[in-house]
Coordinates of N, CA and C in Angstrom, one line a residue:
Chain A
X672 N 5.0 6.7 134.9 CA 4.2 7.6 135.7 C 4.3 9.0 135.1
X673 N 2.7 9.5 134.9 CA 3.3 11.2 134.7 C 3.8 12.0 135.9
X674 N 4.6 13.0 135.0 CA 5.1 13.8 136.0 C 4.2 14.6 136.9
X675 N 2.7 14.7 136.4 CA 1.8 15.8 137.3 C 0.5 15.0 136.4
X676 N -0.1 14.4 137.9 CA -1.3 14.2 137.1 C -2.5 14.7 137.8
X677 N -3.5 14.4 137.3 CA -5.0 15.2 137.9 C -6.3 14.0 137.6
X678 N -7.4 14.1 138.3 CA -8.5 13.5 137.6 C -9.4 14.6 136.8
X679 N -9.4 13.6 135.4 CA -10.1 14.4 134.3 C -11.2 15.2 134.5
X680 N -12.2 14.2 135.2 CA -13.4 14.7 135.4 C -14.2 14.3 134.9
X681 N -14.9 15.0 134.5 CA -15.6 16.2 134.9 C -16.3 16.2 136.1
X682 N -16.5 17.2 136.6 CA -17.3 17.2 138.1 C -18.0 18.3 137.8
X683 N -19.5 17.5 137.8 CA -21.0 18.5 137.9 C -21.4 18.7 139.1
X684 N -21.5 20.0 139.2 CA -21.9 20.7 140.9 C -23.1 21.5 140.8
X685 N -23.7 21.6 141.9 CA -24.5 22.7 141.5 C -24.0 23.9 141.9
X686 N -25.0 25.4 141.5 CA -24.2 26.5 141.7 C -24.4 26.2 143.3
X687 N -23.2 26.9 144.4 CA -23.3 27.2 145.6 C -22.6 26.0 146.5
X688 N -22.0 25.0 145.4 CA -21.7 23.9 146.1 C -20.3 24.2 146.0
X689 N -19.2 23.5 147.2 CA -17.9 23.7 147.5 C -17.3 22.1 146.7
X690 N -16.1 22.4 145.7 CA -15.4 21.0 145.7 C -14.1 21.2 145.3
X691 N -13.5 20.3 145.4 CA -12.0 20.3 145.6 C -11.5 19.3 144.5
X692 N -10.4 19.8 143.9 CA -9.5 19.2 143.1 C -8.3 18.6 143.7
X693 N -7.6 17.4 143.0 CA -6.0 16.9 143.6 C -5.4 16.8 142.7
X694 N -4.1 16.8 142.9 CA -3.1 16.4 141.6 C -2.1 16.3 142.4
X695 N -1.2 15.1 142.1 CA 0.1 14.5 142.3 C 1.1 14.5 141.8
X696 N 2.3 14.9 142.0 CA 3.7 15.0 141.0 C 4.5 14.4 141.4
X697 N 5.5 14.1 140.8 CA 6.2 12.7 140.7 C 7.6 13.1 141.1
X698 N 7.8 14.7 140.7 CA 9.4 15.1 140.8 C 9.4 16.0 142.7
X699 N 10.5 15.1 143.3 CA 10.6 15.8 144.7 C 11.2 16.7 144.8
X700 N 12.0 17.1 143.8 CA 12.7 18.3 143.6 C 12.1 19.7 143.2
X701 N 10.7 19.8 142.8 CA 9.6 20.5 142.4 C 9.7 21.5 143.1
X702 N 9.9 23.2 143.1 CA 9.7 23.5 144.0 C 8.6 25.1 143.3
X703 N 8.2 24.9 142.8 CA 7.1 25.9 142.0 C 5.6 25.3 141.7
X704 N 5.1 25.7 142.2 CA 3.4 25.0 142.3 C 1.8 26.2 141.9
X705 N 1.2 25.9 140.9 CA 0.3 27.0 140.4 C -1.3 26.3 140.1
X706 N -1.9 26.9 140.1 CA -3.4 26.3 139.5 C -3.3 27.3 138.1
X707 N -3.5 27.1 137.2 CA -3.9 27.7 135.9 C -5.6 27.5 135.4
X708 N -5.9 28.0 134.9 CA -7.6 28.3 134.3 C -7.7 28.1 133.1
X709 N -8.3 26.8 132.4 CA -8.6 27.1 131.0 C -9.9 26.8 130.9
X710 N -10.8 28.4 129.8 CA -12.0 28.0 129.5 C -11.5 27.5 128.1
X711 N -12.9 26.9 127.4 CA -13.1 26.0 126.1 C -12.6 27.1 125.2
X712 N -11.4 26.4 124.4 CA -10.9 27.3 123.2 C -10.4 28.4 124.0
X713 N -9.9 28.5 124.8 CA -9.3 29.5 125.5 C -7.6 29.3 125.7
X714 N -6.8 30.2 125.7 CA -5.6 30.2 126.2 C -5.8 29.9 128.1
X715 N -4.6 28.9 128.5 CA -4.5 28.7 130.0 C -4.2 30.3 130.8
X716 N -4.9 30.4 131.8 CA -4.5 31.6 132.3 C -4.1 31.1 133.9
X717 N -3.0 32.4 134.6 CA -2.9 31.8 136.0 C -4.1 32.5 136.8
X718 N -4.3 31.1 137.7 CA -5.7 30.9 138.5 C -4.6 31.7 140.3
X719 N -4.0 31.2 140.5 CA -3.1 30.7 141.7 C -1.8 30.1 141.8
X720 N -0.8 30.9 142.5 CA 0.3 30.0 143.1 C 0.3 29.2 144.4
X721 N 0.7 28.7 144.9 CA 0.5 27.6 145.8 C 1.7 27.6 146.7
X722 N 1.5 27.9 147.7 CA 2.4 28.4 148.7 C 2.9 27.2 149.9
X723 N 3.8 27.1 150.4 CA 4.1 25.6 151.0 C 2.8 26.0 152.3
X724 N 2.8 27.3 152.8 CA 1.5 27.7 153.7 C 0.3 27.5 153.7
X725 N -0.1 26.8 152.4 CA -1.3 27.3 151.8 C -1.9 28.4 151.4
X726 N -2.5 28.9 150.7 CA -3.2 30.0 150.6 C -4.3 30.1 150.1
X727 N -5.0 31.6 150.0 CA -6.4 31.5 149.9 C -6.7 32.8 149.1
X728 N -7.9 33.2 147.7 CA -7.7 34.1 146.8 C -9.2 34.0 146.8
X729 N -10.0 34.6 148.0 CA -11.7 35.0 147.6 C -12.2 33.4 147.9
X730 N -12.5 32.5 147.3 CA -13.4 31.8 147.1 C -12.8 30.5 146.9
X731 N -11.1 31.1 146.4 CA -10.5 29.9 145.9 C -9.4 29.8 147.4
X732 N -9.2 28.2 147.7 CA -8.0 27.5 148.3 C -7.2 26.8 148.1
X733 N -6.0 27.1 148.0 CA -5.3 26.1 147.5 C -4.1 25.1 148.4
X734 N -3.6 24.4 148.8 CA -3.1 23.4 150.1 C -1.7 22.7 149.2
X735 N -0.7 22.4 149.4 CA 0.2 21.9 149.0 C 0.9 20.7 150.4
X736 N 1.3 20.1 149.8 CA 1.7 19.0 151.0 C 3.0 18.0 149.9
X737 N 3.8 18.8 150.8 CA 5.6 18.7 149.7 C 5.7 16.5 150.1
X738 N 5.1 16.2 151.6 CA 5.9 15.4 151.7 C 4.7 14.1 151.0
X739 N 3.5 14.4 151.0 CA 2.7 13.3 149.7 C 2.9 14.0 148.2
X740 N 3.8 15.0 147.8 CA 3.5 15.4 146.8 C 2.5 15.6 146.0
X741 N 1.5 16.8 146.6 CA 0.2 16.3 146.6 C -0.4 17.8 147.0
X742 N -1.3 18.2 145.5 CA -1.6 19.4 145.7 C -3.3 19.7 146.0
X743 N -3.9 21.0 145.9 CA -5.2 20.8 146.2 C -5.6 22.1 145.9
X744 N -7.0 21.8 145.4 CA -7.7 23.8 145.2 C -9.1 23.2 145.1
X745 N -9.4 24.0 146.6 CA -10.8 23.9 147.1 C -11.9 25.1 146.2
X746 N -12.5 24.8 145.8 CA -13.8 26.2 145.3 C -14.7 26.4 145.7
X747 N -15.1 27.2 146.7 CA -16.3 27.5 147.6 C -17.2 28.4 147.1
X748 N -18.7 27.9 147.2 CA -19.7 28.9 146.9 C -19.2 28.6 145.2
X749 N -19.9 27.6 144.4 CA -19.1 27.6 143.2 C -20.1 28.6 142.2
X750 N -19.6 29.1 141.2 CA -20.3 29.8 140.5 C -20.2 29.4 138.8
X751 N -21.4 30.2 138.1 CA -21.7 29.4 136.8 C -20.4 29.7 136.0
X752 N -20.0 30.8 136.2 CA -18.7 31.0 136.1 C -17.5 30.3 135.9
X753 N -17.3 29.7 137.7 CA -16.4 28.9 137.2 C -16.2 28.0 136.5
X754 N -17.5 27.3 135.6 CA -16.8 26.2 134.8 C -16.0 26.4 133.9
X755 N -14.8 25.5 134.0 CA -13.9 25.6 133.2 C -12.8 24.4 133.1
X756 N -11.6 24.2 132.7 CA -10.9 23.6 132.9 C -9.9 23.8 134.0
X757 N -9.2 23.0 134.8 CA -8.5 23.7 136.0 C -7.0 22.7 136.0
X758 N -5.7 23.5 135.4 CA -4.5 22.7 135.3 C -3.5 22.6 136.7
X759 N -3.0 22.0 136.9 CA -2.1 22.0 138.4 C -1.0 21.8 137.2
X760 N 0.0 22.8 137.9 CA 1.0 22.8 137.5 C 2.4 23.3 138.0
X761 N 3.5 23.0 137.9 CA 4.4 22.2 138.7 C 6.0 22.4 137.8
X762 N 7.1 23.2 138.4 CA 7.9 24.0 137.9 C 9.0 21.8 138.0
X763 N 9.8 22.2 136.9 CA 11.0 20.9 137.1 C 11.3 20.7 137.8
X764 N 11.6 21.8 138.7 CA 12.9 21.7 139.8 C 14.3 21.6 139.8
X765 N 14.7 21.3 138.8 CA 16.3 21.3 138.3 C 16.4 22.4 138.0
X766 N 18.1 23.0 138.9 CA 18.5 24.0 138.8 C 18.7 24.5 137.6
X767 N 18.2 25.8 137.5 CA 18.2 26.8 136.0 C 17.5 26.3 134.6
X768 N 16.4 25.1 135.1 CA 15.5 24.8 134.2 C 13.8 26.1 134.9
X769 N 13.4 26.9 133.8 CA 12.5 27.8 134.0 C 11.1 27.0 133.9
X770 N 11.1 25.8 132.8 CA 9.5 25.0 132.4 C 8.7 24.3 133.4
X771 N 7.7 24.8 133.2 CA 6.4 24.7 133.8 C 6.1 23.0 133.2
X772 N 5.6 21.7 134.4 CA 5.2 20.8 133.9 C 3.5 20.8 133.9
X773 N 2.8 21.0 132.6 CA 1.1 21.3 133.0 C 0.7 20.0 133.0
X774 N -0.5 19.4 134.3 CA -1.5 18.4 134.1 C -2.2 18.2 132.8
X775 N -3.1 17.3 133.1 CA -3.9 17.5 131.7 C -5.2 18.4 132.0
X776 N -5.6 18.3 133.0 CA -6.4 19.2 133.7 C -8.0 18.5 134.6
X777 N -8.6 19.1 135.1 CA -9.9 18.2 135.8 C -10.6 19.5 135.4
X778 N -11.7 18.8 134.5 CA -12.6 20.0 134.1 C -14.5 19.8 135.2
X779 N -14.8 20.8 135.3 CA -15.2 21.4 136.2 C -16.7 22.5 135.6
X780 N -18.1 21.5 135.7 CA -19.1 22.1 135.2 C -20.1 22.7 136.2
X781 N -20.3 23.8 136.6 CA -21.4 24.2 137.5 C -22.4 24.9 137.0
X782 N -23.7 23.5 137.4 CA -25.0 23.9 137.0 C -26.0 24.4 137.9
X783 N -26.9 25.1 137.0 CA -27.8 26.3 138.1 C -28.9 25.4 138.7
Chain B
X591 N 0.3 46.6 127.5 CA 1.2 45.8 127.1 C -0.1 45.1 126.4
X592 N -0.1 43.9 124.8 CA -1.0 43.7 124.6 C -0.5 42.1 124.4
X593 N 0.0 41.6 125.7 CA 0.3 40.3 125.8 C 1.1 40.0 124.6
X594 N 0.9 38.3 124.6 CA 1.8 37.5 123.9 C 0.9 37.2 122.6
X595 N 1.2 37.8 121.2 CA 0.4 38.2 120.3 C 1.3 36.8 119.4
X596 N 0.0 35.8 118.8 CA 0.2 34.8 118.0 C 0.0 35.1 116.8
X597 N 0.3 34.3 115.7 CA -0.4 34.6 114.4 C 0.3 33.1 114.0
X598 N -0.6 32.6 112.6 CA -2.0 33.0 112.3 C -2.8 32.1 113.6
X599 N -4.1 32.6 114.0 CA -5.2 32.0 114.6 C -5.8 30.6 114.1
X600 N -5.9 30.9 113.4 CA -6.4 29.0 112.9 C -5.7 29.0 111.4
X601 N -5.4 27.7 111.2 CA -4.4 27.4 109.5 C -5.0 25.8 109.6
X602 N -5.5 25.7 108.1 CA -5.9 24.5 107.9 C -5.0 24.6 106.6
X603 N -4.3 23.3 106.4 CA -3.4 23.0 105.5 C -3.0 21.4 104.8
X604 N -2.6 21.3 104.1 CA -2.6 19.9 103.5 C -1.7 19.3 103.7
X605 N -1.5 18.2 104.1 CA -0.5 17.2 104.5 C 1.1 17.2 103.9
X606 N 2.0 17.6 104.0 CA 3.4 17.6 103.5 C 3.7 19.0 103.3
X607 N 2.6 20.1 103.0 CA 3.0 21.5 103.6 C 3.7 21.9 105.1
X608 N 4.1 23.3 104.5 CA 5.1 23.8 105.2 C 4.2 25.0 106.0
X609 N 4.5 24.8 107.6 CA 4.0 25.6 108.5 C 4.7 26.6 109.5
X610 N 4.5 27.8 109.7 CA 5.0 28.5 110.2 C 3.9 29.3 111.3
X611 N 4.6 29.0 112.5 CA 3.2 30.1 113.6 C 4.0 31.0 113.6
X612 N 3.7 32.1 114.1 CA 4.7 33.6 115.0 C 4.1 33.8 115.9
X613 N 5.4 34.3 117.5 CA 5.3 34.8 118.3 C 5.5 35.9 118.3
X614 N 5.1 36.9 119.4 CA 5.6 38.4 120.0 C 5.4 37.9 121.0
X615 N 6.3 38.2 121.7 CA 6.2 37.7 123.8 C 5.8 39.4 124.1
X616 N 6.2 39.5 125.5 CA 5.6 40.7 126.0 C 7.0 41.0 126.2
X617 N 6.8 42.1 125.7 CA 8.4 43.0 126.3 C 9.1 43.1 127.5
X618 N 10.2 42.9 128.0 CA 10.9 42.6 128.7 C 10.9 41.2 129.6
X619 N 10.0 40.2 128.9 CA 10.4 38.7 129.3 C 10.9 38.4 128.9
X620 N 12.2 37.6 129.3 CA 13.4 36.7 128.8 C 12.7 35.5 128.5
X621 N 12.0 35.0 128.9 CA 11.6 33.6 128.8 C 10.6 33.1 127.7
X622 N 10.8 32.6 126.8 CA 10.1 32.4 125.9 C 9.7 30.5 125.2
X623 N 8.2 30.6 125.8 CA 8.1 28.9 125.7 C 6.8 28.5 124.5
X624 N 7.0 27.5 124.0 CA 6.2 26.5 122.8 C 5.6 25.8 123.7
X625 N 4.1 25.6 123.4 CA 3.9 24.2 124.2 C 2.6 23.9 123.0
X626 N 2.4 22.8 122.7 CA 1.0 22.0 122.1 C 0.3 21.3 123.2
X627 N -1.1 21.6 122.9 CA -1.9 21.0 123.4 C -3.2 20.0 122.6
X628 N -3.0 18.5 122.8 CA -4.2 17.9 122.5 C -4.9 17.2 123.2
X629 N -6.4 17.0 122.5 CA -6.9 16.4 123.9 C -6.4 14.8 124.5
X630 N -5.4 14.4 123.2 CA -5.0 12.7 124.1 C -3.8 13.1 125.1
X631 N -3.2 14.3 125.0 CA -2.2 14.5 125.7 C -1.6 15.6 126.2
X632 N -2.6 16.6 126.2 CA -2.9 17.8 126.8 C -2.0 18.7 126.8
X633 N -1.4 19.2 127.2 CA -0.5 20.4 126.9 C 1.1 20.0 127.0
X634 N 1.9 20.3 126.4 CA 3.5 19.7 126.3 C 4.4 20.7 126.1
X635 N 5.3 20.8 126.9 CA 6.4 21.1 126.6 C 7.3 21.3 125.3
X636 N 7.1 22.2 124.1 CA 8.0 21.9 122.7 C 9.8 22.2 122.6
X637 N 9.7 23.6 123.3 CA 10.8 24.0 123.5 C 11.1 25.7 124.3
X638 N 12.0 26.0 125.2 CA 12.2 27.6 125.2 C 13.2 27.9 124.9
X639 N 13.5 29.1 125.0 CA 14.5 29.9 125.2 C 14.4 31.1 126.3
X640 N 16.0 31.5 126.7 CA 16.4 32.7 127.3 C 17.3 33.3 127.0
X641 N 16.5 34.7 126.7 CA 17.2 35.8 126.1 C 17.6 35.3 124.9
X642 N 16.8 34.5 124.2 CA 16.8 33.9 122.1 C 17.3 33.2 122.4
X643 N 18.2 32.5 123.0 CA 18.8 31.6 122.9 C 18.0 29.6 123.7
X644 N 18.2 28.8 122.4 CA 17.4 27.9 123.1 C 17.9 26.8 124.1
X645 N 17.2 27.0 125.4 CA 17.5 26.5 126.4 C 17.4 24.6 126.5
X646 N 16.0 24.2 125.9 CA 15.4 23.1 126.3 C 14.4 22.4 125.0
X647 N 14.8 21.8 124.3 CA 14.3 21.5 123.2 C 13.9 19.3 123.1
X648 N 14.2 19.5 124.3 CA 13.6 17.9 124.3 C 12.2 17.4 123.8
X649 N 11.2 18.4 124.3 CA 10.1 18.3 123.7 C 9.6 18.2 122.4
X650 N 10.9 18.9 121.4 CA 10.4 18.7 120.1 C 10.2 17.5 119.4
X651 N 9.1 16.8 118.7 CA 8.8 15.5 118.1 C 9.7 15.2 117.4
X652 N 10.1 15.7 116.2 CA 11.1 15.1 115.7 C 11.8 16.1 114.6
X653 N 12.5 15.7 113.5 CA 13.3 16.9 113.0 C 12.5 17.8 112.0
X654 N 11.2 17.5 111.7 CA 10.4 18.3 110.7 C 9.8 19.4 112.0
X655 N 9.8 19.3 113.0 CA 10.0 20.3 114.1 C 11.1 21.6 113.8
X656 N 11.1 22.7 113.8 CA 12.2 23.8 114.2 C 11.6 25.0 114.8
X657 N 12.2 25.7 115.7 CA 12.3 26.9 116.1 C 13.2 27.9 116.1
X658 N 12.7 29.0 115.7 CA 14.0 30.1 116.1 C 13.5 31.3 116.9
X659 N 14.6 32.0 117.6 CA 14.3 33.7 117.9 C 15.5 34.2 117.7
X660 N 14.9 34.4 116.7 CA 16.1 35.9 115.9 C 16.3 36.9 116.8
X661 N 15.4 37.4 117.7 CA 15.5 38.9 118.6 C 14.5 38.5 119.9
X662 N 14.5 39.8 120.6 CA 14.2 39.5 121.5 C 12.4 39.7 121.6
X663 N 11.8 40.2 120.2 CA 10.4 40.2 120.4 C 9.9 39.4 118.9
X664 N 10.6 38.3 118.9 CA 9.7 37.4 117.9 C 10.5 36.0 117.9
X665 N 9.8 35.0 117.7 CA 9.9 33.7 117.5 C 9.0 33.1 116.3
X666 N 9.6 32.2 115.8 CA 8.9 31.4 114.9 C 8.7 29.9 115.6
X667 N 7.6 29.0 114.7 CA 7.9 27.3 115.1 C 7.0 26.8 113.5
X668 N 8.3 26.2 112.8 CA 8.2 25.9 111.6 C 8.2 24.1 112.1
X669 N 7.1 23.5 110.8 CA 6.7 22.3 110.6 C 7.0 22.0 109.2
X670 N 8.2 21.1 109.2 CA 8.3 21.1 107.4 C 8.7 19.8 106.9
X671 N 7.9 18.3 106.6 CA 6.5 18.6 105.7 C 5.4 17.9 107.1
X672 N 4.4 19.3 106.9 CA 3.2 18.8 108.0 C 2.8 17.9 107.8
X673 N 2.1 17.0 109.0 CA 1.4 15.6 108.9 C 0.0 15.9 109.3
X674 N -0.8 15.2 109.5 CA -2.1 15.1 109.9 C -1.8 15.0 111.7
X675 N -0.8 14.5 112.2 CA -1.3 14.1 113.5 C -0.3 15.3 114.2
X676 N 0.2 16.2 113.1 CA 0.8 17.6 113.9 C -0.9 18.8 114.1
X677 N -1.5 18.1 114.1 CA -3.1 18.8 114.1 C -3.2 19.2 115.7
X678 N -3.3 20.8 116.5 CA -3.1 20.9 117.8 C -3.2 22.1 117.8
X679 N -3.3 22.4 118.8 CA -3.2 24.0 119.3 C -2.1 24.2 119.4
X680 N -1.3 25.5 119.2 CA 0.1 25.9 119.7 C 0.2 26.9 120.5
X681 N 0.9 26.8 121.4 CA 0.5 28.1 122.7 C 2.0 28.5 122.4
X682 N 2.0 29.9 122.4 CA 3.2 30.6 122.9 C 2.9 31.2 124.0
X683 N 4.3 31.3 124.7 CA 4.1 31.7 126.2 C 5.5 32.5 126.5
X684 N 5.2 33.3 127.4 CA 6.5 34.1 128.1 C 6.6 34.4 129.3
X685 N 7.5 34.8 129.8 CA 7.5 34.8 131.8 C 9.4 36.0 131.8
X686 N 8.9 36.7 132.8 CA 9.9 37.7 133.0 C 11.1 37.4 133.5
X687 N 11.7 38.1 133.7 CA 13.3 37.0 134.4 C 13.0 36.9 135.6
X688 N 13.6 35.3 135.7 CA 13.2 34.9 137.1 C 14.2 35.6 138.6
X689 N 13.6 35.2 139.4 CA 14.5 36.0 140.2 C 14.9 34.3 141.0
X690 N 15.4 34.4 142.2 CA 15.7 33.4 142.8 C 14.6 32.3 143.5
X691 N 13.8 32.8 144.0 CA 12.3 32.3 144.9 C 11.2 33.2 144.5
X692 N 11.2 33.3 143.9 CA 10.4 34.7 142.8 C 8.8 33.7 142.5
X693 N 8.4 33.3 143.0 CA 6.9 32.5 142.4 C 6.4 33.0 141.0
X694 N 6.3 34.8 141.5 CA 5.8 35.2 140.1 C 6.7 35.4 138.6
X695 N 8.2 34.8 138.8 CA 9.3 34.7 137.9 C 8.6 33.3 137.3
X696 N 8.3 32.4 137.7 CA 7.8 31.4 136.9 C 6.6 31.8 136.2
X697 N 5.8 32.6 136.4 CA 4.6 32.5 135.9 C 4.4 33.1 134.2
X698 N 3.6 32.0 134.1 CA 3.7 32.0 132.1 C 2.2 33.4 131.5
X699 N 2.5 33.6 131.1 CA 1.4 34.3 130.1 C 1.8 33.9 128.9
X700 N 0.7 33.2 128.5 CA -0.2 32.6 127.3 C -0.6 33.4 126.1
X701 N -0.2 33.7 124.7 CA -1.0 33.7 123.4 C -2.2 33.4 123.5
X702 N -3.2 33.4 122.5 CA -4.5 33.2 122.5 C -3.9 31.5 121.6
X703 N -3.2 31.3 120.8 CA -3.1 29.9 120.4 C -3.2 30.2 118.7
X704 N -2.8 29.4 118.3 CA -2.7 28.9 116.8 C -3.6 27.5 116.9
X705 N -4.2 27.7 116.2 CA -4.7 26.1 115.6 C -5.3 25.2 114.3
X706 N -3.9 24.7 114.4 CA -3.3 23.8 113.2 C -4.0 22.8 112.7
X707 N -4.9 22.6 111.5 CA -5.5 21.2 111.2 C -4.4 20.7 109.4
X708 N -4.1 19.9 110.0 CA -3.6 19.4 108.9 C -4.3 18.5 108.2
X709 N -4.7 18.0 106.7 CA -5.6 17.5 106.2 C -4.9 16.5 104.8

């Protein structure tokens, strides 16, 4: 099983439509959780951290749920914008290990 | 700050050649990470270090793999002799000292990427 996975996708929306991504991680000792952004030929950039509270950044939502291991980032009002690639990603969790485990990603097309 | 500055941007090269990317992290991040990305298997873990010294090197494929950080604002990731299926993006990345519960202590900033065709 991978350590963090995602569904690839693609998911065609139109503009103005709300949809949600999932990804599931395998390690329970995980305790660092992020959404990253990659456009085409682009370096990954951070999108979001992911807070055991949930939280919320404009347009974007993100929901964490420690005890299904099981993450989430809602995108409301979608824009042509955001298409992109979208990574969930997920710290080891072993003490004094710093690496980031990245999905493969669920990529994410909004048409006008 | 002008981020995590890669070089070279794209290198196409012949099979059994010797490759070398370079980093510059951003100043005053301890944390310094390799990762490849392709599309059968998306982004990986190669190796980091803290404070040059390398922490976590399991990721590396095998011994024609090396890394080094001589200091604290450069790294290399030497391929010696390249193959065809070392063909990939290579992301350097950095992240500041972490603190204890620090969310933003994990968080990586990204290079623009190297990308490697080997032929």
């Amino acid at each position: 099983r991978k350590e963090v996975e995602q569904d690839p996708g693609p998911f065609n929306v139109p503009e103005g439509a709300t949809v949600a991504f999932n990804c599931t991680y395998s390690n329970s000792a995980s305790q660092s959780f992020f959404w990253y952004r990659q456009d085409c030929r682009k370096e990954p950039k951070l999108l979001m951290s992911v807070y055991s509270s949930g939280n919320e950044d404009g347009r974007f939502t993100a929901q964490l749920n420690r005890a299904s291991q099981y993450i989430s980032l809602l995108i409301r009002d979608s824009k042509l914008s955001d298409s992109a690639t979208y990574l969930c990603v997920v710290n080891a969790g072993d003490t004094g290990r710093r690496a980031l485990t990245f999905g493969s990603g669920t990529r994410l097309q909004v048409q006008p | 700050d002008a981020g995590v500055i890669q070089s070279p941007r794209h290198e196409v090269t012949e099979m059994g050649q010797e490759v070398t990317l370079r980093c510059k992290p951003i100043s005053g991040h301890d944390y310094l990470f390799w990762y490849r990305q392709t599309m059968m298997r998306g982004l990986e873990l190669l190796i980091y270090f803290n404070n040059n010294v390398p922490i976590d090197d399991s990721g590396m494929p095998e011994d024609r793999f090396s890394a080094k950080m001589p200091n604290a604002s450069f790294s290399t990731l030497k391929i010696q002799p390249s193959e065809p299926r070392d063909s990939a993006v290579y992301f350097c990345a950095s992240s500041p000292i972490p603190g204890t519960a620090h969310h933003g202590a994990n968080v990586l900033t990204f290079g623009a990427g190297s990308r490697l065709t080997v032929l």
